[in-house]
Short mmCIF file of C-alpha atoms and ligand atoms in Angstrom, two decimals:
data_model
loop_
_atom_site.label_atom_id
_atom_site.label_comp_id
_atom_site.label_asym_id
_atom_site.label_seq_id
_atom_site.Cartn_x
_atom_site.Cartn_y
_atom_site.Cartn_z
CA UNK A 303 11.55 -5.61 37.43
CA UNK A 304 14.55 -7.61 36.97
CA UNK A 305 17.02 -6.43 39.90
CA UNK A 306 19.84 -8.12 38.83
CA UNK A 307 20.14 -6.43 35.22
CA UNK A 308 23.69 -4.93 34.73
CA UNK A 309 24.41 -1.45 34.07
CA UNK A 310 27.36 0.06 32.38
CA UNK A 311 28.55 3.12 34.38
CA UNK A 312 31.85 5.17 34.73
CA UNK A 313 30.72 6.61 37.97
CA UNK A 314 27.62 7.47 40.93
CA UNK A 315 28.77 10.48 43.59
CA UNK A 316 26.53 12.84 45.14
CA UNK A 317 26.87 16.55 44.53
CA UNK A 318 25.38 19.80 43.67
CA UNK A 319 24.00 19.76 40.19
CA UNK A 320 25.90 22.26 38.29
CA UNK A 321 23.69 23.02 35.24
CA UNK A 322 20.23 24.03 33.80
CA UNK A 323 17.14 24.99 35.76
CA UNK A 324 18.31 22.84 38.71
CA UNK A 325 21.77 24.32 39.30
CA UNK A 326 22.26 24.10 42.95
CA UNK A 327 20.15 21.46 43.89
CA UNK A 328 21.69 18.38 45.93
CA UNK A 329 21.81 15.06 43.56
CA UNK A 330 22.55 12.01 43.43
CA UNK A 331 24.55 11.49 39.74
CA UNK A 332 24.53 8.08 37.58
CA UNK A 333 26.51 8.04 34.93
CA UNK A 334 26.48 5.65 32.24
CA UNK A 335 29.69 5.16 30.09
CA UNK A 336 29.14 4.99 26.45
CA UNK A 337 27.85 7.59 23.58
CA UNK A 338 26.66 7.62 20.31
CA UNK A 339 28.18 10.93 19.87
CA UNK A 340 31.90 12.49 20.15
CA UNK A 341 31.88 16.20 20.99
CA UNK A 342 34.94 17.42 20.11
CA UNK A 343 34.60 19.45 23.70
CA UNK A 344 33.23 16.76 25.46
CA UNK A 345 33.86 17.27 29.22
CA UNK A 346 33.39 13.82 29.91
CA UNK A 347 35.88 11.84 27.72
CA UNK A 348 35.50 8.76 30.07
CA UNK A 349 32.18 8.44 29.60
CA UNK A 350 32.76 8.42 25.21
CA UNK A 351 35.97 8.92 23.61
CA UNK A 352 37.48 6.57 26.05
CA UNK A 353 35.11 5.03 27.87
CA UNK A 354 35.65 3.66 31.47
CA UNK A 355 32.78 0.58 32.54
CA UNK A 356 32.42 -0.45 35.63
CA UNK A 357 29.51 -2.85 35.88
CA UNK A 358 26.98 -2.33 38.56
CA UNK A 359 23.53 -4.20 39.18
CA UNK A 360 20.20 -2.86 39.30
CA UNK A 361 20.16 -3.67 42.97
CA UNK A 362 23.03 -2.41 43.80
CA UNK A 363 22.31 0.98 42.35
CA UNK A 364 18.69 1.38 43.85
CA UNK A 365 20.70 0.46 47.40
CA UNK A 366 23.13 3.40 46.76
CA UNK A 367 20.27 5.43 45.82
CA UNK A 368 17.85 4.78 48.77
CA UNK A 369 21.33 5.21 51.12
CA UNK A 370 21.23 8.77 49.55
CA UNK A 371 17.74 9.87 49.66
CA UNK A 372 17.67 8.79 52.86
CA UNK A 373 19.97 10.97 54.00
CA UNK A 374 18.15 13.97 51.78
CA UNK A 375 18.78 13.89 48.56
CA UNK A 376 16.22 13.62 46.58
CA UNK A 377 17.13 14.10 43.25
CA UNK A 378 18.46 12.11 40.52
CA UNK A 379 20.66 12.94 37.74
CA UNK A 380 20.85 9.97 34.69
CA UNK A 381 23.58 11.38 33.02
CA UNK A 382 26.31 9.57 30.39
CA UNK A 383 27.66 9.24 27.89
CA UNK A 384 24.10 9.09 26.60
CA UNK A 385 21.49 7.31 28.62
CA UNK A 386 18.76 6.46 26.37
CA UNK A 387 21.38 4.60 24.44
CA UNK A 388 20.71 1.84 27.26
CA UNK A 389 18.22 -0.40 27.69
CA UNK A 390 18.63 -0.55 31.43
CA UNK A 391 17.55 3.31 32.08
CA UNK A 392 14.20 1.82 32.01
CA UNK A 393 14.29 -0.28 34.98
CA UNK A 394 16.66 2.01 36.92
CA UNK A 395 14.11 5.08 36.47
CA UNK A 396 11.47 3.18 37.52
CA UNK A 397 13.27 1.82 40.79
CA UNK A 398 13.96 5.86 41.50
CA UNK A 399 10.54 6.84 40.89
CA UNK A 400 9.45 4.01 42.81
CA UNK A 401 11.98 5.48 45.88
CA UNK A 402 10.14 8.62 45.61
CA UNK A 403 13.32 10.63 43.81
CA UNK A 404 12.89 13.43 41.05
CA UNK A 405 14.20 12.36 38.12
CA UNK A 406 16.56 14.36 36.11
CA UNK A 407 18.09 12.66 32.33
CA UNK A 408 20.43 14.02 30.87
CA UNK A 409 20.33 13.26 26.61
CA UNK A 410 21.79 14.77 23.47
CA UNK A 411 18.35 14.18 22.11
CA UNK A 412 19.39 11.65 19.40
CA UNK A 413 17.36 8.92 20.84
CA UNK A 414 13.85 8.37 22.62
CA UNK A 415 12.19 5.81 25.01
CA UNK A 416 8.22 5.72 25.41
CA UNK A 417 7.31 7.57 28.47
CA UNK A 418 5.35 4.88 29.64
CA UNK A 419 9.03 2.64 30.00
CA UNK A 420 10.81 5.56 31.20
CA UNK A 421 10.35 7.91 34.64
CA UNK A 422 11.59 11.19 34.15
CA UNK A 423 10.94 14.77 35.46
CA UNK A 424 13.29 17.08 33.63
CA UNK A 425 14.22 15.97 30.34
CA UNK A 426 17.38 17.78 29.71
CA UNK A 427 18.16 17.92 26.01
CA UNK A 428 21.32 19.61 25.05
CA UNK A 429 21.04 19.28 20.90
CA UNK A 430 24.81 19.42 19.70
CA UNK A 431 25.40 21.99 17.43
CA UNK A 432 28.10 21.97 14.55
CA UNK A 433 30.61 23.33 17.52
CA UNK A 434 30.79 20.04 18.28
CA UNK A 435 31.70 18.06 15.18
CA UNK A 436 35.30 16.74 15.80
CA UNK A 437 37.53 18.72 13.65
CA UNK A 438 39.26 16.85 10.66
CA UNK A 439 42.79 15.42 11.34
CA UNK A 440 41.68 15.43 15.63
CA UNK A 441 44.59 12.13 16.42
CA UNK A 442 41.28 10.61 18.68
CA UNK A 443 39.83 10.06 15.18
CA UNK A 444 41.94 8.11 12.75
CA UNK A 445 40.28 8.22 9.09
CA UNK A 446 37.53 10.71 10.67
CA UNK A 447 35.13 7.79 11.10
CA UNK A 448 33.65 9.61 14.09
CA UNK A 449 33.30 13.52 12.22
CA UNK A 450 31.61 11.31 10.08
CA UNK A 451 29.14 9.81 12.25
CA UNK A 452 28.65 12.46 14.78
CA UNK A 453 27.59 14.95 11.96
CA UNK A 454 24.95 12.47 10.75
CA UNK A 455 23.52 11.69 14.35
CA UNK A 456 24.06 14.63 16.27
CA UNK A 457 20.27 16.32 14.91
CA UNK A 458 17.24 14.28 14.75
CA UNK A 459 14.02 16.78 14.56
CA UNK A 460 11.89 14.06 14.82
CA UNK A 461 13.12 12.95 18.11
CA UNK A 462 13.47 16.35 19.63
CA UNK A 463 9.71 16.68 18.77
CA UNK A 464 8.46 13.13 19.98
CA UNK A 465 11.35 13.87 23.50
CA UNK A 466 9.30 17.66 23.62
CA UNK A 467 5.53 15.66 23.09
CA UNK A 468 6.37 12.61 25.89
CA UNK A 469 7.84 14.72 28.61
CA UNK A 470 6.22 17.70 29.93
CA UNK A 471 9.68 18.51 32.15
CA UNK A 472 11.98 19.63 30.05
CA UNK A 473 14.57 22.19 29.07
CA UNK A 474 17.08 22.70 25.88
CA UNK A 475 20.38 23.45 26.58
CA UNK A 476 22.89 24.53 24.45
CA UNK A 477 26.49 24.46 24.15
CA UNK A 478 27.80 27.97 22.54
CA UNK A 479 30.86 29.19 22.35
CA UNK A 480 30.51 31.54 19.09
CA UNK A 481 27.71 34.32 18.11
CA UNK A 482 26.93 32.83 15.10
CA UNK A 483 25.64 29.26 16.80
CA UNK A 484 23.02 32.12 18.07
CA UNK A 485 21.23 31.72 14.13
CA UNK A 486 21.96 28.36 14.29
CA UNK A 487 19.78 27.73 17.74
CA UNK A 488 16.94 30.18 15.97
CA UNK A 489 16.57 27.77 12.92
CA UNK A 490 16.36 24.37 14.98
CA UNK A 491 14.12 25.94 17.13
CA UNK A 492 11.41 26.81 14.06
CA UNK A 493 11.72 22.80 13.50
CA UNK A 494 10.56 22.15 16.89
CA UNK A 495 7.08 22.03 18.91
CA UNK A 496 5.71 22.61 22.26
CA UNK A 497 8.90 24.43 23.97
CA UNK A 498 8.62 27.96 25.56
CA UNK A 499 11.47 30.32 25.56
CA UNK A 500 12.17 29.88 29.45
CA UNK A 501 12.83 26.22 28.26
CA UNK A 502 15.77 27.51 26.42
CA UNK A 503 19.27 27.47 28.35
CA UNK A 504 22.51 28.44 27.10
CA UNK A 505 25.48 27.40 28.33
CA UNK A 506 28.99 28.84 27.83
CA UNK A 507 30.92 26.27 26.31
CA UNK A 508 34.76 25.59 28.10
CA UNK A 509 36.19 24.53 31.48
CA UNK A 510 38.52 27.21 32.66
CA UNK A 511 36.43 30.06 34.72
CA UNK A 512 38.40 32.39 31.54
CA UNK A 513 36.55 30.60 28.82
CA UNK A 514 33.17 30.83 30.51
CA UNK A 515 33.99 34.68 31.81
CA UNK A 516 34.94 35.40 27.79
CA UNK A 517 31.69 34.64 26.98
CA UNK A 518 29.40 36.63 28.97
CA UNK A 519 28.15 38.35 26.14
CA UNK A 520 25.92 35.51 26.17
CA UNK A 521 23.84 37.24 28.64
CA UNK A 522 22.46 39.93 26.29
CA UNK A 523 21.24 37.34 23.76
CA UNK A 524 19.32 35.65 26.57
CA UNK A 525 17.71 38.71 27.83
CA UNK A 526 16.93 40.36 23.97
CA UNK A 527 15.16 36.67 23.42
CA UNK A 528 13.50 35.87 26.86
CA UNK A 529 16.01 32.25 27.21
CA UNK A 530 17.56 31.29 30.08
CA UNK A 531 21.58 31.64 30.64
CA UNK A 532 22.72 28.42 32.42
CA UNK A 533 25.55 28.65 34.50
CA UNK A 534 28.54 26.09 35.23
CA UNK A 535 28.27 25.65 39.06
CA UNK A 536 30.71 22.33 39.20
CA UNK A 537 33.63 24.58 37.11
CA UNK A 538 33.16 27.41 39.24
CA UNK A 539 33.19 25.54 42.34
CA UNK A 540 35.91 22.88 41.49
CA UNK A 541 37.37 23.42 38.38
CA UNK A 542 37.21 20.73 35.75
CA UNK A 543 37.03 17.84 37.99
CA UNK A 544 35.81 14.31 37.73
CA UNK A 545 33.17 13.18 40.48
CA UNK A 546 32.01 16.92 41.56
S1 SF4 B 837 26.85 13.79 23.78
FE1 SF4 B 837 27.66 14.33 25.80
S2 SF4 B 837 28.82 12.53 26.49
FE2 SF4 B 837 28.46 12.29 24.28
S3 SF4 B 837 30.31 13.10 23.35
FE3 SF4 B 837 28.80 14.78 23.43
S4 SF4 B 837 29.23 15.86 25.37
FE4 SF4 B 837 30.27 13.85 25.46
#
Protein backbone atom coordinates (compact mmCIF):
# COMPACT_ATOMS: atom_id res chain seq x y z
CA UNK A 1 0.00 0.00 0.00
CA UNK A 2 1.26 3.26 -1.00
CA UNK A 3 0.88 5.54 2.28
CA UNK A 4 1.65 8.58 0.82
CA UNK A 5 -1.25 8.60 -1.92
CA UNK A 6 -3.32 11.89 -1.66
CA UNK A 7 -6.86 12.08 -0.99
CA UNK A 8 -9.28 14.76 -1.88
CA UNK A 9 -11.54 15.48 1.15
CA UNK A 10 -13.77 18.44 2.37
CA UNK A 11 -13.76 17.12 5.85
CA UNK A 12 -13.05 13.94 8.76
CA UNK A 13 -15.02 14.64 12.38
CA UNK A 14 -16.32 12.08 14.56
CA UNK A 15 -20.00 11.86 15.34
CA UNK A 16 -23.10 9.90 15.63
CA UNK A 17 -24.12 8.52 12.31
CA UNK A 18 -27.38 10.02 11.53
CA UNK A 19 -28.88 7.70 8.84
CA UNK A 20 -29.84 4.12 7.69
CA UNK A 21 -29.58 0.94 9.71
CA UNK A 22 -26.70 2.43 11.74
CA UNK A 23 -28.33 5.63 13.00
CA UNK A 24 -26.88 6.16 16.35
CA UNK A 25 -23.80 4.48 16.17
CA UNK A 26 -20.44 6.47 17.04
CA UNK A 27 -18.27 7.08 13.65
CA UNK A 28 -15.61 8.26 12.47
CA UNK A 29 -16.75 10.30 8.94
CA UNK A 30 -14.39 10.78 5.71
CA UNK A 31 -15.59 12.73 3.32
CA UNK A 32 -14.36 13.05 -0.04
CA UNK A 33 -15.14 16.29 -2.07
CA UNK A 34 -16.22 15.75 -5.55
CA UNK A 35 -19.48 14.08 -7.35
CA UNK A 36 -20.52 12.89 -10.44
CA UNK A 37 -23.95 13.89 -9.59
CA UNK A 38 -25.80 17.34 -8.59
CA UNK A 39 -28.92 16.76 -6.47
CA UNK A 40 -30.79 19.60 -6.70
CA UNK A 41 -31.31 18.98 -2.64
CA UNK A 42 -28.00 18.03 -2.04
CA UNK A 43 -27.19 18.59 1.68
CA UNK A 44 -23.70 18.66 1.07
CA UNK A 45 -23.02 21.40 -1.57
CA UNK A 46 -19.28 21.49 -0.50
CA UNK A 47 -18.69 18.25 -1.21
CA UNK A 48 -20.35 18.82 -5.28
CA UNK A 49 -21.83 21.91 -6.44
CA UNK A 50 -19.00 23.76 -4.93
CA UNK A 51 -16.59 21.66 -3.91
CA UNK A 52 -14.10 22.41 -1.02
CA UNK A 53 -10.46 20.04 -1.27
CA UNK A 54 -8.34 19.85 1.23
CA UNK A 55 -5.64 17.34 0.45
CA UNK A 56 -4.79 14.77 3.01
CA UNK A 57 -2.35 11.64 2.74
CA UNK A 58 -3.08 8.15 3.16
CA UNK A 59 -0.99 8.25 6.29
CA UNK A 60 -2.26 10.90 7.66
CA UNK A 61 -5.80 9.67 7.49
CA UNK A 62 -5.12 6.04 8.85
CA UNK A 63 -3.27 8.18 11.93
CA UNK A 64 -6.55 10.14 12.51
CA UNK A 65 -8.36 7.00 12.22
CA UNK A 66 -6.35 4.72 14.61
CA UNK A 67 -6.38 8.11 17.13
CA UNK A 68 -10.22 7.47 16.94
CA UNK A 69 -10.70 3.85 17.26
CA UNK A 70 -8.53 3.96 19.85
CA UNK A 71 -10.46 5.91 21.82
CA UNK A 72 -13.76 3.65 20.74
CA UNK A 73 -14.95 4.28 17.73
CA UNK A 74 -15.05 1.78 15.67
CA UNK A 75 -16.83 2.59 12.78
CA UNK A 76 -16.18 4.19 9.59
CA UNK A 77 -18.26 6.23 7.41
CA UNK A 78 -16.65 6.85 3.51
CA UNK A 79 -18.94 9.33 2.59
CA UNK A 80 -18.61 12.29 -0.37
CA UNK A 81 -19.41 13.66 -2.75
CA UNK A 82 -19.24 10.16 -4.19
CA UNK A 83 -16.49 7.85 -3.08
CA UNK A 84 -16.14 5.27 -5.62
CA UNK A 85 -15.50 8.13 -7.94
CA UNK A 86 -11.84 7.90 -6.34
CA UNK A 87 -9.27 5.77 -6.87
CA UNK A 88 -7.83 6.21 -3.42
CA UNK A 89 -11.00 4.57 -1.48
CA UNK A 90 -9.18 1.48 -2.25
CA UNK A 91 -6.18 1.90 -0.23
CA UNK A 92 -7.93 3.91 2.52
CA UNK A 93 -10.56 0.92 3.07
CA UNK A 94 -8.05 -1.40 3.23
CA UNK A 95 -5.87 0.60 5.88
CA UNK A 96 -9.43 0.68 8.03
CA UNK A 97 -10.07 -2.85 7.64
CA UNK A 98 -6.62 -3.50 8.36
CA UNK A 99 -7.21 -1.20 11.88
CA UNK A 100 -9.94 -3.49 12.67
CA UNK A 101 -12.90 -0.65 11.87
CA UNK A 102 -16.42 -1.51 10.28
CA UNK A 103 -16.67 -0.07 7.22
CA UNK A 104 -19.58 1.95 6.19
CA UNK A 105 -19.60 3.70 2.13
CA UNK A 106 -21.71 5.81 1.38
CA UNK A 107 -22.54 5.80 -2.87
CA UNK A 108 -25.27 7.02 -5.18
CA UNK A 109 -24.74 3.69 -6.83
CA UNK A 110 -23.53 5.08 -10.21
CA UNK A 111 -20.22 3.49 -9.95
CA UNK A 112 -18.57 0.11 -8.67
CA UNK A 113 -15.11 -1.14 -7.44
CA UNK A 114 -14.32 -5.04 -7.30
CA UNK A 115 -14.79 -6.21 -3.83
CA UNK A 116 -11.61 -7.74 -3.81
CA UNK A 117 -9.93 -3.76 -4.09
CA UNK A 118 -12.44 -2.43 -1.83
CA UNK A 119 -13.29 -3.23 2.19
CA UNK A 120 -16.67 -2.49 2.98
CA UNK A 121 -19.40 -3.67 5.45
CA UNK A 122 -22.52 -1.69 4.69
CA UNK A 123 -22.83 -0.62 1.27
CA UNK A 124 -25.16 2.23 1.49
CA UNK A 125 -26.75 2.97 -1.86
CA UNK A 126 -29.09 5.83 -1.99
CA UNK A 127 -30.26 5.58 -5.99
CA UNK A 128 -31.35 9.29 -6.87
CA UNK A 129 -34.63 9.48 -8.04
CA UNK A 130 -36.04 12.13 -10.59
CA UNK A 131 -36.56 14.42 -7.21
CA UNK A 132 -33.28 15.10 -7.67
CA UNK A 133 -32.71 16.28 -11.23
CA UNK A 134 -31.78 20.04 -10.94
CA UNK A 135 -34.69 21.94 -12.12
CA UNK A 136 -34.30 23.92 -15.50
CA UNK A 137 -33.23 27.63 -15.19
CA UNK A 138 -31.53 26.54 -11.25
CA UNK A 139 -28.62 29.92 -11.55
CA UNK A 140 -25.93 26.88 -10.15
CA UNK A 141 -26.48 25.52 -13.69
CA UNK A 142 -25.87 27.88 -16.55
CA UNK A 143 -27.07 26.21 -20.01
CA UNK A 144 -28.39 23.13 -17.78
CA UNK A 145 -25.21 21.19 -18.54
CA UNK A 146 -25.60 19.47 -15.17
CA UNK A 147 -29.82 18.53 -15.54
CA UNK A 148 -28.33 17.18 -18.41
CA UNK A 149 -25.81 14.97 -17.05
CA UNK A 150 -27.26 14.11 -13.76
CA UNK A 151 -30.43 12.67 -15.55
CA UNK A 152 -28.21 10.42 -17.70
CA UNK A 153 -25.99 9.14 -14.69
CA UNK A 154 -28.07 9.24 -11.83
CA UNK A 155 -29.60 5.24 -12.68
CA UNK A 156 -27.34 2.54 -13.71
CA UNK A 157 -29.26 -1.01 -13.15
CA UNK A 158 -26.36 -2.71 -14.00
CA UNK A 159 -24.32 -1.31 -11.27
CA UNK A 160 -26.95 -1.47 -8.61
CA UNK A 161 -27.04 -5.24 -9.48
CA UNK A 162 -23.15 -5.94 -9.69
CA UNK A 163 -22.96 -3.18 -6.00
CA UNK A 164 -26.12 -5.77 -4.63
CA UNK A 165 -23.94 -9.20 -6.03
CA UNK A 166 -20.24 -7.90 -4.48
CA UNK A 167 -21.39 -6.75 -1.11
CA UNK A 168 -23.44 -8.79 1.11
CA UNK A 169 -23.87 -5.49 3.64
CA UNK A 170 -25.99 -3.38 2.21
CA UNK A 171 -29.06 -1.22 2.34
CA UNK A 172 -31.04 1.18 -0.33
CA UNK A 173 -31.95 4.33 0.76
CA UNK A 174 -34.07 6.64 -0.71
CA UNK A 175 -34.62 10.21 -0.84
CA UNK A 176 -38.62 10.97 -1.01
CA UNK A 177 -40.24 13.81 -0.59
CA UNK A 178 -43.54 13.10 -2.80
CA UNK A 179 -46.06 9.92 -2.86
CA UNK A 180 -45.67 9.36 -6.24
CA UNK A 181 -41.59 8.62 -6.00
CA UNK A 182 -43.39 5.61 -3.92
CA UNK A 183 -44.19 3.88 -7.83
CA UNK A 184 -41.15 5.10 -8.85
CA UNK A 185 -39.01 3.06 -5.97
CA UNK A 186 -41.50 -0.12 -6.88
CA UNK A 187 -40.35 -0.14 -10.61
CA UNK A 188 -36.43 0.17 -9.92
CA UNK A 189 -36.78 -2.28 -7.46
CA UNK A 190 -38.31 -5.09 -10.14
CA UNK A 191 -34.87 -4.19 -12.09
CA UNK A 192 -32.88 -5.23 -9.23
CA UNK A 193 -31.54 -8.64 -7.57
CA UNK A 194 -30.67 -10.07 -4.30
CA UNK A 195 -32.18 -7.18 -1.90
CA UNK A 196 -34.81 -7.98 0.84
CA UNK A 197 -37.39 -5.51 1.83
CA UNK A 198 -35.67 -4.74 5.33
CA UNK A 199 -32.83 -3.54 2.94
CA UNK A 200 -35.09 -0.83 1.84
CA UNK A 201 -34.85 2.64 3.80
CA UNK A 202 -36.65 5.70 3.15
CA UNK A 203 -35.67 8.79 4.06
CA UNK A 204 -37.67 12.05 4.30
CA UNK A 205 -36.13 14.33 2.06
CA UNK A 206 -35.40 18.23 3.67
CA UNK A 207 -33.40 19.83 6.52
CA UNK A 208 -35.77 21.73 8.69
CA UNK A 209 -37.35 19.24 11.53
CA UNK A 210 -40.92 20.83 9.50
CA UNK A 211 -40.00 19.26 6.23
CA UNK A 212 -39.13 15.89 7.72
CA UNK A 213 -42.32 16.13 10.36
CA UNK A 214 -44.57 16.94 6.91
CA UNK A 215 -43.70 13.85 5.72
CA UNK A 216 -44.49 11.29 8.18
CA UNK A 217 -46.92 9.78 6.09
CA UNK A 218 -43.99 8.00 4.98
CA UNK A 219 -44.39 5.70 7.81
CA UNK A 220 -47.53 3.93 6.51
CA UNK A 221 -45.89 3.09 3.16
CA UNK A 222 -43.04 1.46 5.08
CA UNK A 223 -45.18 -0.58 7.27
CA UNK A 224 -47.98 -1.62 4.23
CA UNK A 225 -44.54 -2.82 2.30
CA UNK A 226 -42.32 -4.33 5.14
CA UNK A 227 -39.21 -1.30 4.29
CA UNK A 228 -37.51 0.39 6.70
CA UNK A 229 -38.19 4.31 7.55
CA UNK A 230 -34.74 5.93 8.11
CA UNK A 231 -34.60 8.69 10.27
CA UNK A 232 -32.39 12.04 10.18
CA UNK A 233 -30.56 11.86 13.58
CA UNK A 234 -27.80 14.77 12.64
CA UNK A 235 -31.04 17.31 11.65
CA UNK A 236 -32.81 16.43 14.62
CA UNK A 237 -29.96 16.76 16.84
CA UNK A 238 -28.20 19.84 15.23
CA UNK A 239 -30.04 21.18 12.60
CA UNK A 240 -28.49 21.42 9.18
CA UNK A 241 -24.99 21.69 10.22
CA UNK A 242 -21.67 21.00 8.65
CA UNK A 243 -19.25 18.57 10.68
CA UNK A 244 -22.14 16.87 12.96
S1 LIG B 1 -24.98 12.16 -4.99
FE1 LIG B 1 -24.85 12.89 -2.87
S2 LIG B 1 -23.10 14.31 -2.82
FE2 LIG B 1 -23.63 13.98 -4.98
S3 LIG B 1 -24.98 15.68 -5.46
FE3 LIG B 1 -26.29 13.94 -4.86
S4 LIG B 1 -26.65 14.21 -2.64
FE4 LIG B 1 -24.90 15.55 -3.23
Amino acid sequence: MDHAVQLSLSETFTSVQGEGKLAGVPSWFVRFSGCNLRCTWCDTPYASWSPEVTTRTLDELLAEARDVFSRGVAHAVVTGGEPMMFDAVEPLTQGLRALGMHITIETAGTIVRPPTALACDLMSISPKLSNSTPREGDPRDPGGVWRLRHEQRRLNVGVLNDLLASFPGRQLKFVVSEMSQIAEIESLLETLRGWSRGDVLLMPEGVTAEAIASRRWMVDVCVERGWRYCPRLHIDLFGNKRGT
